DNA sequence: ACTTAATTTAAACAATTGTTTAAAACAATA
DNA sequence: TATTGTTTTAAACAATTGTTTAAATTAAGT
């Protein structure tokens, strides 16, 4: 399969899979090579070192990760709809790439790695105008006064964690993959309703204090 | 310090730290040995192998992890108060042991490990009577009809994720440790209010369907 | 066809891996 | 003190690690 790709692309694609599912320290150069059908020397011929290859992959994954998020923020929708849409999109993305949150969290907490800069992604989100939209809604008293960090945490906690904790919850409650999938679908609805009704209280509740 | 402990205890304590912060594949036998001031042979003398030592540590960590949770469920409180208390306790526990969620999630998703059974923990929780308490509250229409998996996910998502994502959020929003700590404290309140008001809607809202 | 450059290979490198050996140091008991 | 058994050590083991070498193969340009 995918023999139309160049050697370099094949290695990159295979390495991405391996790195995401086993982490940097969880795999070897030879495993990376074998996964793409190549040999060790070839991997280093194209990417210099395991670490260089990893940095490249990590960068790529991070961009994919924020891509769909930004696209939602850029859309022409009222804030409340953006949020609903965002949650929907996140669940869709994570259903396709359930291992990515663990990968990102893990590799970002490694102390021995060349620290990875994420400086460029926040400005991109700010430029979508979603912040002004939120401030506006808060001024009008439609939205609870929660800062950007709080909203971010609220949304991604409830989207990502159910995927992160799949092995834990499956093990704990003795669920099959299918059963867990059903729970996820159910949970998505709950989370959406809960977050929306928290951030946009039905009764026009001006923030006290 | 802690030279009053036996060699075996010293190794176990040091290994716990190392395993939790670097993971099984992220550390070496020699690192484990050095962390306790011993040598490699000594570690294997007491624990047979790196893997055996790991299994032991993992078991311990899991028990600690569920301990405080169970103690809350066993307490003599109305359900709503139990939940509030649980969130409070979780945040306290995680403030003390912020690396544990990542450790558990990571090691449980390793495919190459001897799979770890968690069969015993769920019955313990069931025996606290918290389930009956929930069913009761749901029958009386005080509580939204969400099953155990849903509630579990809701609570631990919002408690654990903020600790899991600390490096991500810190990096993204360029926050200091102190700033992040403040956000955590703020978030705890939000999460508590949000979950409670979602699960126990103020208006006696009988579940539609 | 000849030359040059790019790609791929097998083999080797030193360093590190988890684990074991066998001797030493220590403690307890007689 | 001599004799146990327990604990600790230094050294070694084969296997695997990330990386490099140098030769072989293929492709491209003339």
XYZ file of C-alpha atoms (C1' of nucleotides) in Angstrom:
478
model
C 0.000 0.000 0.000
C 0.924 3.612 -0.495
C 3.879 2.571 -2.664
C 3.248 5.692 -4.695
C 4.764 7.750 -1.921
C 8.424 8.617 -1.974
C 10.740 6.866 0.438
C 10.947 9.988 2.521
C 7.169 10.269 2.738
C 6.794 6.601 3.565
C 9.214 6.894 6.453
C 7.528 10.015 7.716
C 4.072 8.442 7.582
C 5.158 5.259 9.312
C 7.158 7.130 11.929
C 4.152 9.274 12.689
C 2.071 6.230 13.498
C 4.755 4.627 15.610
C 5.671 7.778 17.515
C 2.037 8.594 18.233
C 1.197 5.189 19.571
C 4.410 4.382 21.440
C 6.039 7.732 22.131
C 9.618 8.794 21.581
C 11.184 6.621 24.223
C 8.773 3.779 23.538
C 10.171 2.909 20.123
C 13.552 2.280 18.501
C 15.231 3.438 15.309
C 14.937 -0.044 13.903
C 11.238 -0.174 14.677
C 10.715 3.106 12.867
C 12.624 1.792 9.884
C 10.838 -1.529 9.752
C 7.429 0.138 10.009
C 8.082 1.873 6.712
C 9.769 -1.128 5.102
C 13.145 0.583 5.078
C 16.337 0.113 7.052
C 17.916 2.167 9.807
C 20.517 3.872 7.673
C 17.860 5.109 5.300
C 15.890 6.763 8.064
C 18.976 8.642 9.177
C 19.895 9.429 5.597
C 16.675 11.403 5.211
C 16.192 12.701 8.735
C 19.670 12.756 10.327
C 18.559 11.254 13.636
C 15.673 9.723 15.551
C 15.318 12.962 17.446
C 15.228 15.157 14.339
C 12.588 12.925 12.821
C 10.594 13.116 16.018
C 10.674 16.900 16.177
C 9.403 17.028 12.616
C 6.545 14.641 13.334
C 5.614 16.415 16.530
C 5.403 19.730 14.721
C 3.132 18.178 12.092
C 0.852 16.592 14.647
C 0.507 19.817 16.587
C -0.481 21.680 13.454
C -3.110 19.105 12.527
C -4.321 19.222 16.077
C -5.003 22.950 16.077
C -6.108 23.129 12.468
C -9.703 22.034 12.889
C -9.996 24.125 16.028
C -8.943 27.269 14.209
C -11.201 26.510 11.265
C -14.194 26.465 13.617
C -13.203 29.757 15.193
C -12.834 31.311 11.791
C -16.293 30.223 10.710
C -19.072 32.780 10.478
C -21.242 31.653 13.365
C -22.583 33.087 16.607
C -20.380 32.253 19.546
C -22.712 29.709 21.050
C -22.929 27.825 17.770
C -19.166 27.980 17.382
C -18.781 26.265 20.715
C -21.292 23.549 19.885
C -19.632 23.076 16.532
C -16.199 23.010 18.142
C -17.171 20.212 20.497
C -18.719 18.276 17.628
C -15.552 18.716 15.576
C -13.249 17.778 18.423
C -15.088 14.547 19.027
C -14.953 13.793 15.309
C -11.241 14.514 15.161
C -10.500 12.468 18.243
C -12.559 9.560 16.997
C -10.238 9.514 14.013
C -7.083 10.192 16.024
C -7.730 8.962 19.541
C -4.067 8.649 20.456
C -3.052 12.201 19.703
C -3.936 13.813 23.051
C -1.865 11.286 24.932
C 0.978 11.759 22.499
C 0.990 15.533 22.839
C 0.612 15.572 26.598
C 3.330 13.002 27.037
C 5.909 14.502 24.819
C 5.284 17.997 26.125
C 5.971 16.818 29.648
C 9.252 15.167 28.806
C 11.946 17.162 30.519
C 14.799 15.808 28.465
C 13.536 16.979 25.099
C 14.402 20.117 23.192
C 11.505 22.200 24.411
C 8.914 22.780 21.762
C 7.592 26.264 21.158
C 3.894 26.820 20.538
C 4.138 30.590 20.297
C 2.644 30.777 16.822
C -0.659 28.996 17.464
C -2.287 31.368 19.951
C -2.019 34.446 17.701
C -3.701 32.464 14.947
C -6.672 31.797 17.207
C -6.766 35.400 18.356
C -6.836 36.566 14.756
C -10.041 34.680 14.106
C -11.847 37.309 16.158
C -13.361 34.760 18.480
C -11.948 36.563 21.503
C -13.688 39.825 20.636
C -16.837 37.816 20.024
C -16.604 36.389 23.534
C -15.892 39.733 25.184
C -18.869 41.200 23.342
C -21.157 38.407 24.526
C -19.899 38.844 28.064
C -20.515 42.587 27.987
C -24.079 41.955 26.865
C -24.470 39.610 29.789
C -25.229 36.653 27.546
C -22.105 34.806 28.486
C -20.518 34.026 31.781
C -17.305 35.905 32.454
C -14.767 33.129 32.023
C -11.345 33.912 30.604
C -9.768 32.231 27.594
C -7.771 29.738 29.641
C -10.900 28.684 31.479
C -12.935 28.172 28.330
C -10.112 26.301 26.636
C -9.715 24.017 29.624
C -13.433 23.443 29.901
C -13.826 22.405 26.303
C -10.749 20.288 25.800
C -11.032 18.638 29.195
C -14.422 17.263 28.291
C -13.488 16.411 24.731
C -10.049 14.929 25.122
C -10.216 13.192 28.443
C -12.787 10.582 27.433
C -10.374 9.482 24.720
C -7.353 9.644 26.992
C -9.062 7.558 29.620
C -10.443 4.926 27.308
C -8.171 2.142 28.612
C -8.879 3.141 32.206
C -12.647 3.330 31.875
C -12.863 0.247 29.672
C -10.862 -1.708 32.215
C -12.729 -0.281 35.175
C -16.232 -0.859 33.860
C -15.400 -3.913 31.766
C -16.611 -2.436 28.509
C -16.088 -3.562 24.940
C -14.848 -1.166 22.286
C -18.368 -0.895 20.914
C -19.851 -0.151 24.308
C -17.264 2.519 24.956
C -17.951 4.062 21.579
C -21.636 4.326 22.521
C -20.745 5.984 25.792
C -18.571 8.451 23.938
C -21.390 9.428 21.606
C -23.708 9.894 24.572
C -21.091 11.820 26.456
C -20.558 14.223 23.595
C -24.174 15.336 23.863
C -23.970 15.709 27.630
C -20.784 17.698 27.477
C -22.143 20.005 24.817
C -25.334 20.696 26.740
C -23.524 21.116 30.017
C -20.872 23.520 28.781
C -23.290 25.607 26.744
C -25.814 25.912 29.538
C -23.029 26.790 31.948
C -21.430 29.430 29.767
C -24.751 30.806 28.496
C -27.154 30.627 31.439
C -30.759 30.602 30.215
C -31.839 33.203 32.741
C -30.070 36.430 31.832
C -27.804 36.140 34.826
C -25.494 39.138 34.971
C -22.309 38.102 36.703
C -22.540 38.999 40.320
C -19.697 40.747 42.150
C 17.210 11.739 54.042
C 14.903 8.863 54.850
C 17.905 6.731 55.745
C 15.728 5.139 58.390
C 13.984 3.186 55.660
C 15.156 -0.254 54.721
C 17.000 -0.743 51.462
C 13.945 -2.352 49.969
C 11.724 0.574 50.955
C 14.249 3.083 49.693
C 14.352 1.431 46.305
C 10.586 1.227 46.131
C 10.141 4.882 47.052
C 12.724 6.099 44.576
C 11.428 3.842 41.816
C 7.936 5.172 42.357
C 9.114 8.707 41.749
C 11.111 7.791 38.692
C 8.451 5.570 37.135
C 5.732 8.151 37.701
C 7.641 11.002 36.141
C 9.366 9.152 33.288
C 7.288 6.061 32.675
C 8.412 2.475 32.314
C 10.157 2.871 28.981
C 11.431 6.320 29.890
C 13.868 5.140 32.524
C 16.587 2.512 32.932
C 17.474 -0.005 35.610
C 20.569 1.961 36.434
C 18.565 5.150 36.800
C 16.205 3.410 39.209
C 19.153 2.115 41.194
C 20.970 5.428 41.324
C 17.805 7.277 42.390
C 17.757 5.239 45.587
C 21.515 5.318 46.067
C 21.849 1.612 45.349
C 23.250 -0.374 42.455
C 21.542 -2.378 39.739
C 22.144 -5.769 41.230
C 20.545 -4.711 44.464
C 17.366 -3.625 42.736
C 17.068 -6.994 41.072
C 18.011 -8.757 44.282
C 14.890 -7.362 45.947
C 12.520 -7.147 43.003
C 13.736 -9.729 40.448
C 13.398 -7.423 37.441
C 12.577 -3.925 36.277
C 9.199 -5.159 35.120
C 8.329 -6.843 38.421
C 9.243 -3.684 40.287
C 7.114 -1.676 37.925
C 4.053 -3.885 38.370
C 4.391 -3.494 42.120
C 4.649 0.281 41.919
C 1.761 0.534 39.495
C -0.460 -1.471 41.806
C 0.439 0.821 44.713
C -0.227 3.974 42.735
C -3.598 2.722 41.547
C -4.651 1.957 45.086
C -3.632 5.394 46.323
C -5.423 6.869 43.380
C -8.764 5.300 44.197
C -8.368 5.514 47.928
C -9.460 9.101 48.456
C -12.252 8.631 45.939
C -13.697 5.712 47.846
C -13.359 7.474 51.175
C -15.551 10.295 49.863
C -18.172 7.881 48.610
C -18.207 6.152 51.966
C -18.760 9.393 53.826
C -22.154 10.145 55.309
C -23.258 13.003 53.063
C -26.078 13.769 50.660
C -25.166 12.946 47.082
C -24.760 16.519 45.972
C -22.369 17.215 48.821
C -20.462 14.055 48.068
C -19.870 15.255 44.555
C -18.708 18.680 45.633
C -16.473 17.078 48.212
C -15.153 14.611 45.651
C -14.107 17.363 43.279
C -12.475 19.242 46.132
C -10.601 16.123 47.176
C -9.534 15.264 43.658
C -8.047 18.686 43.129
C -6.244 18.405 46.442
C -4.892 14.983 45.594
C -3.802 16.051 42.136
C -2.129 19.168 43.454
C -0.009 16.836 45.547
C 0.455 14.229 42.823
C 0.046 16.027 39.509
C 1.895 13.395 37.485
C -0.217 10.432 38.459
C -2.986 10.762 35.845
C -0.462 10.833 33.030
C 1.345 7.882 34.530
C -1.796 5.776 34.821
C -3.170 6.665 31.416
C 0.155 6.024 29.769
C 0.937 2.724 31.303
C -2.590 1.452 30.839
C -2.377 2.148 27.131
C 0.889 0.317 26.655
C 0.131 -2.707 24.561
C 3.317 -4.556 25.419
C 2.743 -4.743 29.140
C 1.250 -7.539 31.189
C -2.272 -6.210 31.278
C -3.267 -4.873 34.641
C -6.571 -5.894 36.160
C -8.711 -3.346 37.935
C -11.555 -5.727 38.732
C -11.407 -5.192 42.458
C -11.846 -1.427 42.553
C -15.340 -1.076 41.117
C -17.000 -3.415 43.637
C -15.433 -1.367 46.409
C -17.091 1.766 45.082
C -20.394 -0.026 44.626
C -20.262 -1.203 48.212
C -20.191 2.357 49.482
C -23.856 2.622 48.521
C -23.271 5.684 46.377
C -24.923 4.011 43.417
C -28.168 3.407 45.284
C -27.985 6.982 46.482
C -27.785 8.160 42.875
C -30.622 5.953 41.670
C -32.747 7.232 44.537
C -32.037 10.850 43.637
C -32.817 10.149 40.012
C -36.113 8.508 40.894
C -37.077 11.553 42.906
C -36.282 13.674 39.885
C -33.618 15.614 41.745
C -30.811 14.319 39.621
C -30.389 14.007 35.910
C -30.448 10.443 34.625
C -26.801 9.919 33.805
C -25.245 6.497 34.246
C -22.182 5.688 36.321
C -19.777 5.822 33.396
C -21.082 9.252 32.434
C -20.744 10.665 35.924
C -17.291 9.186 36.365
C -16.149 10.652 33.072
C -17.669 14.027 33.839
C -15.941 14.353 37.175
C -12.525 12.983 36.380
C -12.350 14.733 33.003
C -12.702 18.083 34.654
C -10.476 17.227 37.584
C -7.639 15.376 35.935
C -7.344 17.031 32.580
C -6.244 20.434 33.889
C -3.305 18.683 35.528
C -2.584 16.530 32.507
C -2.578 19.521 30.217
C -0.446 21.755 32.387
C 2.563 21.743 30.021
C 0.296 22.309 27.022
C -1.675 25.193 28.508
C 1.368 26.747 30.135
C 3.205 26.687 26.835
C 0.199 27.860 24.845
C -0.724 30.782 27.046
C 2.796 31.499 28.295
C 1.972 31.119 31.941
C 4.221 30.771 34.952
C 3.724 27.983 37.451
C 2.135 30.428 39.859
C -0.240 31.761 37.230
C -1.270 28.249 36.276
C -1.848 27.379 39.908
C -4.218 30.331 40.172
C -6.096 29.201 37.094
C -6.408 25.742 38.584
C -7.936 27.089 41.776
C -10.385 29.170 39.765
C -11.175 26.258 37.518
C -11.976 24.001 40.431
C -14.799 26.315 41.436
C -16.139 26.539 37.902
C -16.058 22.817 37.406
C -17.793 22.169 40.684
C -20.567 24.658 39.957
C -20.978 23.466 36.377
C -21.186 19.780 37.151
C -23.489 20.216 40.135
C -25.868 22.520 38.301
C -25.885 20.173 35.337
C -26.530 17.024 37.340
C -28.936 18.704 39.756
C -30.902 21.220 37.684
C -32.367 23.932 39.901
C -35.766 23.725 38.245
C -37.189 20.285 39.050
C -36.667 19.163 35.491
C -37.867 15.578 35.060
C -35.813 13.980 32.330
C -37.542 14.321 29.026
C -37.321 11.462 26.547
C 28.673 5.028 -22.921
C 30.782 7.765 -19.308
C 30.540 10.585 -15.352
C 28.491 12.354 -11.599
C 25.193 12.533 -8.119
C 21.494 10.495 -5.405
C 19.697 6.537 -3.222
C 19.887 2.122 -0.857
C 22.168 -1.582 1.423
C 24.748 -4.519 4.806
C 27.863 -4.237 8.236
C 30.049 -2.187 11.853
C 30.667 1.278 15.762
C 30.766 2.365 20.644
C 27.486 2.975 24.211
C 23.738 1.424 26.840
C 20.215 -1.915 27.854
C 18.245 -5.570 31.453
C 19.991 -9.224 33.878
C 23.248 -12.446 36.139
C 27.409 -14.037 38.334
C 30.408 -14.788 41.906
C 32.871 -12.920 45.394
C 32.897 -9.820 49.270
C 30.980 -7.629 53.483
C 27.860 -8.001 57.016
C 24.878 -9.954 60.611
C 23.168 -13.576 63.499
C 23.659 -17.700 65.880
C 26.021 -21.501 67.861
C 35.336 -17.890 67.282
C 33.556 -20.529 63.669
C 29.496 -21.033 60.844
C 25.712 -19.941 59.208
C 22.569 -16.979 56.152
C 21.680 -12.339 54.413
C 22.931 -8.235 52.121
C 25.904 -5.624 49.079
C 29.288 -4.996 45.615
C 31.951 -4.901 41.214
C 32.195 -7.024 37.086
C 30.545 -9.363 33.384
C 26.892 -11.168 30.089
C 24.559 -11.084 25.636
C 21.323 -8.199 23.396
C 19.879 -3.857 21.813
C 20.479 1.043 21.412
C 21.363 5.283 18.057
C 24.440 6.350 14.615
C 28.008 5.933 10.985
C 30.737 3.819 7.470
C 31.756 2.475 3.022
C 30.415 -0.067 -0.636
C 26.667 -1.191 -3.884
C 22.883 0.150 -6.691
C 20.070 3.259 -9.241
C 19.102 7.570 -11.685
C 20.371 11.688 -14.341
C 22.966 14.448 -17.314
C 26.362 14.707 -20.986
